[in-house]
Tab-separated table of C-alpha atoms and ligand atoms in Angstrom:
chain	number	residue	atom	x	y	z
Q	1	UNK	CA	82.133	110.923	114.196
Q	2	UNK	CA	84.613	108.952	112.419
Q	3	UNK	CA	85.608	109.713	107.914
Q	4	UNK	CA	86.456	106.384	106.212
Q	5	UNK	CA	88.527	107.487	103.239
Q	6	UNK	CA	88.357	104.399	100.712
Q	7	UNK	CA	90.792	104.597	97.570
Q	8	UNK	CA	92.853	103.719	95.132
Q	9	UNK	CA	94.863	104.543	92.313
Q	10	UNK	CA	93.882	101.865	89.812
Q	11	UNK	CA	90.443	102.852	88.243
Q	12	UNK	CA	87.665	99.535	88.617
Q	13	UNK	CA	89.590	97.986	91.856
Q	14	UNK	CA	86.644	98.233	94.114
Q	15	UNK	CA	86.632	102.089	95.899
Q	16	UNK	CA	82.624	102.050	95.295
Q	17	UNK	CA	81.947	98.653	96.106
Q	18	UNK	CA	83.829	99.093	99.236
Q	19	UNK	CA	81.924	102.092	100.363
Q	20	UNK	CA	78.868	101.414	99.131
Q	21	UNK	CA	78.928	98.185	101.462
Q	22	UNK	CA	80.034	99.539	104.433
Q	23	UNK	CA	78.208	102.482	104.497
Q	24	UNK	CA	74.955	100.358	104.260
Q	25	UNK	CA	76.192	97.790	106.784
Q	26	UNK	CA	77.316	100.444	109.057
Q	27	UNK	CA	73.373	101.546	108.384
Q	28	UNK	CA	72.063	97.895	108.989
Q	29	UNK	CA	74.126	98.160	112.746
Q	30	UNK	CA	72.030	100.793	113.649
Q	31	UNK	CA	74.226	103.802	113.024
Q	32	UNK	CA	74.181	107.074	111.377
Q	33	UNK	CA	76.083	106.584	108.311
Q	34	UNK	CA	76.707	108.976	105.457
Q	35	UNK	CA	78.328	108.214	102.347
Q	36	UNK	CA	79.797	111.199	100.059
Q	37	UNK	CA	80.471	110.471	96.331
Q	38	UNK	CA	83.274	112.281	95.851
Q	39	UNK	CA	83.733	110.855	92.161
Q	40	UNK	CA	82.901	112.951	89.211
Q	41	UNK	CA	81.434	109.631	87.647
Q	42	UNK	CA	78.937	109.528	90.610
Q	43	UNK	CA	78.980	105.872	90.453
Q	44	UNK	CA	77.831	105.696	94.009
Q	45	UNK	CA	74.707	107.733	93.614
Q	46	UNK	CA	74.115	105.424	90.200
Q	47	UNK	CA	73.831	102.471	92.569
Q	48	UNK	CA	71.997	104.513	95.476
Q	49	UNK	CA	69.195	106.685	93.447
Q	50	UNK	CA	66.646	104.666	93.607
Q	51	UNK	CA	66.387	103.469	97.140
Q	52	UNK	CA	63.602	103.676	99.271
Q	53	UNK	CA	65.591	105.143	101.642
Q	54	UNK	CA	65.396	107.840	104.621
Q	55	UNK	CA	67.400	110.903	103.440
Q	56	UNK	CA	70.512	111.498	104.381
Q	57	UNK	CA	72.468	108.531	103.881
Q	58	UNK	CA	74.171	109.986	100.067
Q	59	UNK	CA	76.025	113.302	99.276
Q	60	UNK	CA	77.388	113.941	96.118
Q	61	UNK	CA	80.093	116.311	96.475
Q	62	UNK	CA	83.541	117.710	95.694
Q	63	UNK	CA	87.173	117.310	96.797
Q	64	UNK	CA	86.853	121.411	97.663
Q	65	UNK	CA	83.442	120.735	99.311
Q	66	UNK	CA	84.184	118.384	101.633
Q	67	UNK	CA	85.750	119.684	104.551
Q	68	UNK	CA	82.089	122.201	104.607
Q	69	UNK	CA	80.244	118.103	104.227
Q	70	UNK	CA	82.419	117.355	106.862
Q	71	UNK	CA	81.762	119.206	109.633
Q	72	UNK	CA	78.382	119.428	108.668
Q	73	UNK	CA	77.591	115.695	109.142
Q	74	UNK	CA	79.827	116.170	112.311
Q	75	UNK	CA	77.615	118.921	113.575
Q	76	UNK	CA	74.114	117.269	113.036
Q	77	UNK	CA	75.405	113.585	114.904
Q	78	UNK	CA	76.837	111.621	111.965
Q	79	UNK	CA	78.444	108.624	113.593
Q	80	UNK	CA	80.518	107.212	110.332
Q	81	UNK	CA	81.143	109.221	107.146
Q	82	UNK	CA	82.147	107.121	104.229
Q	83	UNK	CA	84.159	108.842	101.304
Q	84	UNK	CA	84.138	107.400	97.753
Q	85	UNK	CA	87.065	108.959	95.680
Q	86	UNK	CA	87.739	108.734	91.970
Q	87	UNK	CA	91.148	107.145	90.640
Q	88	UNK	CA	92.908	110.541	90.345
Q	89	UNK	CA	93.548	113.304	90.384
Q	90	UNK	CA	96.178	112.976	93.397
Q	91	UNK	CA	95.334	116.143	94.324
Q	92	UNK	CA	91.186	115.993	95.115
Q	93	UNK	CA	92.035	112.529	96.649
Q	94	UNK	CA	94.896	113.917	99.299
Q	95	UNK	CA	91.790	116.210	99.697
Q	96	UNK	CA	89.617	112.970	101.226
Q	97	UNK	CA	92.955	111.278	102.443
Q	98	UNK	CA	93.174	114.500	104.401
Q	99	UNK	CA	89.419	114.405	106.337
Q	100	UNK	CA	90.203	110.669	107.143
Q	101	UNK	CA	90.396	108.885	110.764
Q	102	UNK	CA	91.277	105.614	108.135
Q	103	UNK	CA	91.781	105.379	105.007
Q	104	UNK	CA	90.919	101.794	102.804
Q	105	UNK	CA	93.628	101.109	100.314
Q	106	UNK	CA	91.804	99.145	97.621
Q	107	UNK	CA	93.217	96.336	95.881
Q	108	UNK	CA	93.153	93.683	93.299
Q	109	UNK	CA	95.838	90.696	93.680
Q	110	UNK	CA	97.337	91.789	90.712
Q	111	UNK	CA	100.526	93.328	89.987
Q	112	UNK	CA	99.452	97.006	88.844
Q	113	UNK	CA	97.004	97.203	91.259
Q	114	UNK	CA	100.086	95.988	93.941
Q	115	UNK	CA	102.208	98.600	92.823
Q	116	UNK	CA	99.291	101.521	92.501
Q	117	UNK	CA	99.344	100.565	96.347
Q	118	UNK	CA	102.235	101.472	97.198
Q	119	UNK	CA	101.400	104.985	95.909
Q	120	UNK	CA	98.662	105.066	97.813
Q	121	UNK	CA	100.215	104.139	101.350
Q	122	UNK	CA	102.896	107.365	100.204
Q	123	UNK	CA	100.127	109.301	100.011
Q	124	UNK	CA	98.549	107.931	103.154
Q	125	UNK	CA	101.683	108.583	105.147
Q	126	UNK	CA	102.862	111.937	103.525
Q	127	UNK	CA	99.667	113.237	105.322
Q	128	UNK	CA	100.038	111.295	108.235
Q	129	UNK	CA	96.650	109.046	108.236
Q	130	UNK	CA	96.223	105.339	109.533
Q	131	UNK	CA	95.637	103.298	106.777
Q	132	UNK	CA	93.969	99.753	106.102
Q	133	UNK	CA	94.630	97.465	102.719
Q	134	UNK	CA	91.803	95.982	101.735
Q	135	UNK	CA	92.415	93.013	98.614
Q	136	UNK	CA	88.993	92.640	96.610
Q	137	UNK	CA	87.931	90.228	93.582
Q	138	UNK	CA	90.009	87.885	95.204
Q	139	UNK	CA	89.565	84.451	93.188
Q	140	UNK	CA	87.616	81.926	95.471
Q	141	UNK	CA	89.964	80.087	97.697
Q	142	UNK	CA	89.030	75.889	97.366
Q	143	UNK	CA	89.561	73.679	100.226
Q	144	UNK	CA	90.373	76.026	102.594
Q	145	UNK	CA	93.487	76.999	100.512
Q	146	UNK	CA	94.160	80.335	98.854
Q	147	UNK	CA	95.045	80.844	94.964
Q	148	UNK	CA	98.742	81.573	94.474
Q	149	UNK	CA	98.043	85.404	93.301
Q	150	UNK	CA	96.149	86.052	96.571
Q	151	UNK	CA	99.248	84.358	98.599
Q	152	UNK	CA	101.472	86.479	96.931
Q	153	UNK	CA	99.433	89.832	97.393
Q	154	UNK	CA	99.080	89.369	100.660
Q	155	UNK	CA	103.224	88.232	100.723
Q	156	UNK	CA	104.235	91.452	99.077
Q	157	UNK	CA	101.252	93.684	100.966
Q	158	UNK	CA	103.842	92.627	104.363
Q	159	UNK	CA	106.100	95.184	102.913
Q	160	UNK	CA	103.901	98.024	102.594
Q	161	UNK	CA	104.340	99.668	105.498
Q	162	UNK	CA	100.138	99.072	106.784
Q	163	UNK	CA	98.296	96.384	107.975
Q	164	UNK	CA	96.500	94.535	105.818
Q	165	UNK	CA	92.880	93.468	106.344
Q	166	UNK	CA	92.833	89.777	106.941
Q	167	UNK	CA	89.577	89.429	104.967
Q	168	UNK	CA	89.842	89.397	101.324
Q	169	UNK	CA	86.756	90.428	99.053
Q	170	UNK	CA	86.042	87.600	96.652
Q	171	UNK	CA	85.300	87.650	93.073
Q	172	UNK	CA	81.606	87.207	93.311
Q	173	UNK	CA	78.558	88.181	90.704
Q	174	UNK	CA	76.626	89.506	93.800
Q	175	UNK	CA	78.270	92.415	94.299
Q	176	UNK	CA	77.532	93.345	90.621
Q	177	UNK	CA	73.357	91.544	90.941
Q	178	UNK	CA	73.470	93.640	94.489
Q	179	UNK	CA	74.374	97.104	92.545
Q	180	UNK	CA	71.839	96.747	89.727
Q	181	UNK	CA	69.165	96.510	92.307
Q	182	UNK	CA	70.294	99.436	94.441
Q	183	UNK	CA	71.339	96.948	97.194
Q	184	UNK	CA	74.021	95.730	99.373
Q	185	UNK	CA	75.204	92.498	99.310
Q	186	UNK	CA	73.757	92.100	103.038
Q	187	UNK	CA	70.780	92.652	101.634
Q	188	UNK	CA	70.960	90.574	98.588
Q	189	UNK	CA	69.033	87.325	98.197
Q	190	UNK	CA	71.349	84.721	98.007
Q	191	UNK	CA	74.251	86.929	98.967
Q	192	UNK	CA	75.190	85.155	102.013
Q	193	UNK	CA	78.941	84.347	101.562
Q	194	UNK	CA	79.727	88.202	100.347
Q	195	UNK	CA	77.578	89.330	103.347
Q	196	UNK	CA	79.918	87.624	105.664
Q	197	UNK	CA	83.044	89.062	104.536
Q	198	UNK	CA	81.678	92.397	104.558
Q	199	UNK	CA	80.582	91.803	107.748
Q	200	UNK	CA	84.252	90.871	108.789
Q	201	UNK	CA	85.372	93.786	106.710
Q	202	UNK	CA	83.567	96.220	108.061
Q	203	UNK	CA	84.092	94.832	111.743
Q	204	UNK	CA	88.050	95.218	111.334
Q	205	UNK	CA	87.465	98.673	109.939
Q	206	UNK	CA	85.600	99.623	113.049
Q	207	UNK	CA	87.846	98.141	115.152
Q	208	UNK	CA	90.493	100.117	113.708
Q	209	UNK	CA	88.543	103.065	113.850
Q	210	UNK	CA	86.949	102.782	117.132
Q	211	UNK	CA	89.785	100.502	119.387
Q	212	UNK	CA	86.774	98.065	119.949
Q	213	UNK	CA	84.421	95.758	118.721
Q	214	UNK	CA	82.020	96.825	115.753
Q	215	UNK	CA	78.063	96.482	116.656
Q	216	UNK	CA	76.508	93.423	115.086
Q	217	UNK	CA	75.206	93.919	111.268
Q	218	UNK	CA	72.040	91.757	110.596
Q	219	UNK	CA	71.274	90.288	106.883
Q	220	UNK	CA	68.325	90.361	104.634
Q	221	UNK	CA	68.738	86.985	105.489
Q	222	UNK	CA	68.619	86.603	109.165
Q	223	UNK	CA	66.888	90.139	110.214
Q	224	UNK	CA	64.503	91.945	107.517
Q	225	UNK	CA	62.315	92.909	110.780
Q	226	UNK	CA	65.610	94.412	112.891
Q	227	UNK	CA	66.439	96.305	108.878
Q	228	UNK	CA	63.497	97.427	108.938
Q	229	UNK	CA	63.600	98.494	112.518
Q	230	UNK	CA	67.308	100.452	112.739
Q	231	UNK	CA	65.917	102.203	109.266
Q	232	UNK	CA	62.956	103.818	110.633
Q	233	UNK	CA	65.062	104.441	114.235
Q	234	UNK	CA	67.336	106.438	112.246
Q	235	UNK	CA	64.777	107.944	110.227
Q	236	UNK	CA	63.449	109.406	113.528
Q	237	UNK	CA	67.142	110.486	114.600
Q	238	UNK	CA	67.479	112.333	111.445
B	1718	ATP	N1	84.334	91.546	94.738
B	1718	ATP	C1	83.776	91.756	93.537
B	1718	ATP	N2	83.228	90.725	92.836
B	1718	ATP	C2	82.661	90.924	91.619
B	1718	ATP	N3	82.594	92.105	91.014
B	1718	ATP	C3	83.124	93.173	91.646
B	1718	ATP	C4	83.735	93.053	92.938
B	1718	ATP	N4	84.153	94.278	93.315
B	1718	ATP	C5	83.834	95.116	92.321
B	1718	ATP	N5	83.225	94.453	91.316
B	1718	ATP	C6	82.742	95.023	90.045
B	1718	ATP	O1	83.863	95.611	89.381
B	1718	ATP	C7	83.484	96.840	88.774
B	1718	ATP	C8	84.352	97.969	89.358
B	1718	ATP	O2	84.025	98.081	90.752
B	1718	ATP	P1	83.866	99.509	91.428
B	1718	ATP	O3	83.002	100.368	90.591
B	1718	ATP	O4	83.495	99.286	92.829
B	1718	ATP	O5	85.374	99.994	91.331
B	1718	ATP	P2	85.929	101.469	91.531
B	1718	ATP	O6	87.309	101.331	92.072
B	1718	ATP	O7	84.968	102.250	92.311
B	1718	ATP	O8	85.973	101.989	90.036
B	1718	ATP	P3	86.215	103.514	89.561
B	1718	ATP	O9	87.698	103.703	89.572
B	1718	ATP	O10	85.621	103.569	88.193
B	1718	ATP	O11	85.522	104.412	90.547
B	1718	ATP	C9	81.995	97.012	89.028
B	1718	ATP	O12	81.290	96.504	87.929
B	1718	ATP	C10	81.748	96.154	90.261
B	1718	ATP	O13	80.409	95.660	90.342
B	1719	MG	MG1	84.057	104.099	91.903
C-alpha cells in the first residue's frame, strides 16, 4: 500500500479537491483506494455522503487516529490511501506528513500561497518524506501560452527544493458543479478538459509513488460500462 499525504498551509488552495480526485480516479483504475478526511471541517465526506458507493472508499478520522487507519487499510489490501488534512494545526498535519510515501504540496500561483509552500516543503523535509508540488486554479493558458502568474509560480517553485508536477490544475467551474453532485470531475458531464489533467496528475503521482507507469483511468465519458465494472470488482474485493 502506498499514503498520499495532500496539504497545504493556505486554507481554500485545493487539499480536498486534490484528494477527492485522485482517490476516485485511483478508484476508476481499478484499485483499492481509501480516502481519510482528516479535516475537522469534513469537507471531504460533505462531497462524498451521498454516493452510491461500495463502502470503504471514506474514513473520517483524526491526526491521533491515523496511524491505527493506517495499518488497518494496510492489513485488509488497501492499494492507495489518500489523506485530506486541514490548513493547520502544524502539529496534526506532521501527523499525516508522517504516514506518507508522498506528500502533495498544494498551491495557488499566488504569492501567499508561494510562500505557505515553502513551509510546507520544511515540514516535508524535517520528517524526511518525498514530496510533489502540485499548482491548482491555475488561470487557463490561451494559445498554448501560460499566464504570467503561472510562469512565475512555476519560476520560483525551481527553488523549492521538490519537483514540481508539470501539470497545473486549472481554474475551472467543474470541479465546484463535480462536488455539488458528489462526483469527480472524471465523472462529470462535460468535464473533459479537468478529467485530463487529473488524469496526468494522478499518473505523475503514481509514478512517483510506484517508479512506473500509473494504470489507465477511464471517464464518464469514454467508459461508464468499465466504471461500472472496476466498482462492482472492488465491491467483491472488499
Ligand atoms: N481547480 C479549481 N477550479 C475551480 N474551483 C476550484 C478548483 N480547486 C478548488 N476549487 C474550489 O475552491 C474551493 C476550495 O477548494 P478546496 O475545498 O478543495 O480547498 P481546501 O484546500 O481543501 O480548503 P480547506 O483549507 O478549507 O480544507 C472549493 O469551493 C473548490 O470547489
Ligand atoms: Mg479541504
Amino acid at each position: 500500500m502506498k499514503t498520499l499525504t495532500v496539504m497545504s498551509r493556505k486554507g481554500g488552495a485545493g487539499k480536498t479537491t486534490v484528494s477527492v480526485n485522485l482517490t476516485l480516479a485511483a478508484r476508476a483504475a481499478g484499485l483499492r483506494a481509501v480516502l481519510a478526511d482528516a479535516d475537522p471541517l469534513r469537507s471531504a465526506t460533505e462531497v462524498l455522503r451521498g454516493r452510491d458507493e461500495p463502502p470503504g472508499l471514506l474514513f473520517e478520522t483524526s491526526a491521533s487516529k491515523l496511524f491505527t487507519l493506517t495499518e488497518a487499510c494496510r492489513r485488509s489490501g488497501v492499494d492507495l490511501l489518500v489523506i485530506d488534512t486541514p490548513a493547520a494545526p502544524e502539529a496534526d498535519v506532521a501527523e499525516a506528513v508522517k504516514m506518507a510515501d508522498l506528500c502533495v504540496a498544494v498551491a495557488r500561483p499566488t504569492y501567499l500561497d508561494l510562500a505557505a509552500t515553502v513551509q510546507s516543503v520544511a515540514v516535508i523535509q524535517r520528517l524526511g518524506r518525498e514530496g510533489l508540488i502540485v499548482l491548482n486554479q491555475c488561470p487557463p493558458s490561451r494559445g498554448g501560452l501560460e499566464p504570467p502568474c503561472v510562469l512565475k509560480a512555476f519560476e520560483a517553485l525551481r527553488f523549492a527544493n521538490l519537483p514540481v508536477a508539470p501539470t497545473a490544475l486549472r481554474s475551472r467551474m467543474i470541479y465546484q458543479t463535480a462536488f455539488a453532485q458528489g462526483r469527480s470531475v472524471l465523472e462529470a458531464e462535460g468535464g473533459d478538459a479537468a478529467a485530463k489533467e487529473v488524469r496526468a496528475l494522478f499518473a505523475q503521482a503514481w509514478r512517483r509513488l510506484n517508479g512506473k507507469a500509473a494504470p489507465a483511468v477511464p471517464t464518464a465519458n469514454d467508459d461508464l460500462a468499465g466504471l461500472a465494472a472496476r466498482r462492482s470488482e472492488i465491491a467483491a474485493r472488499a
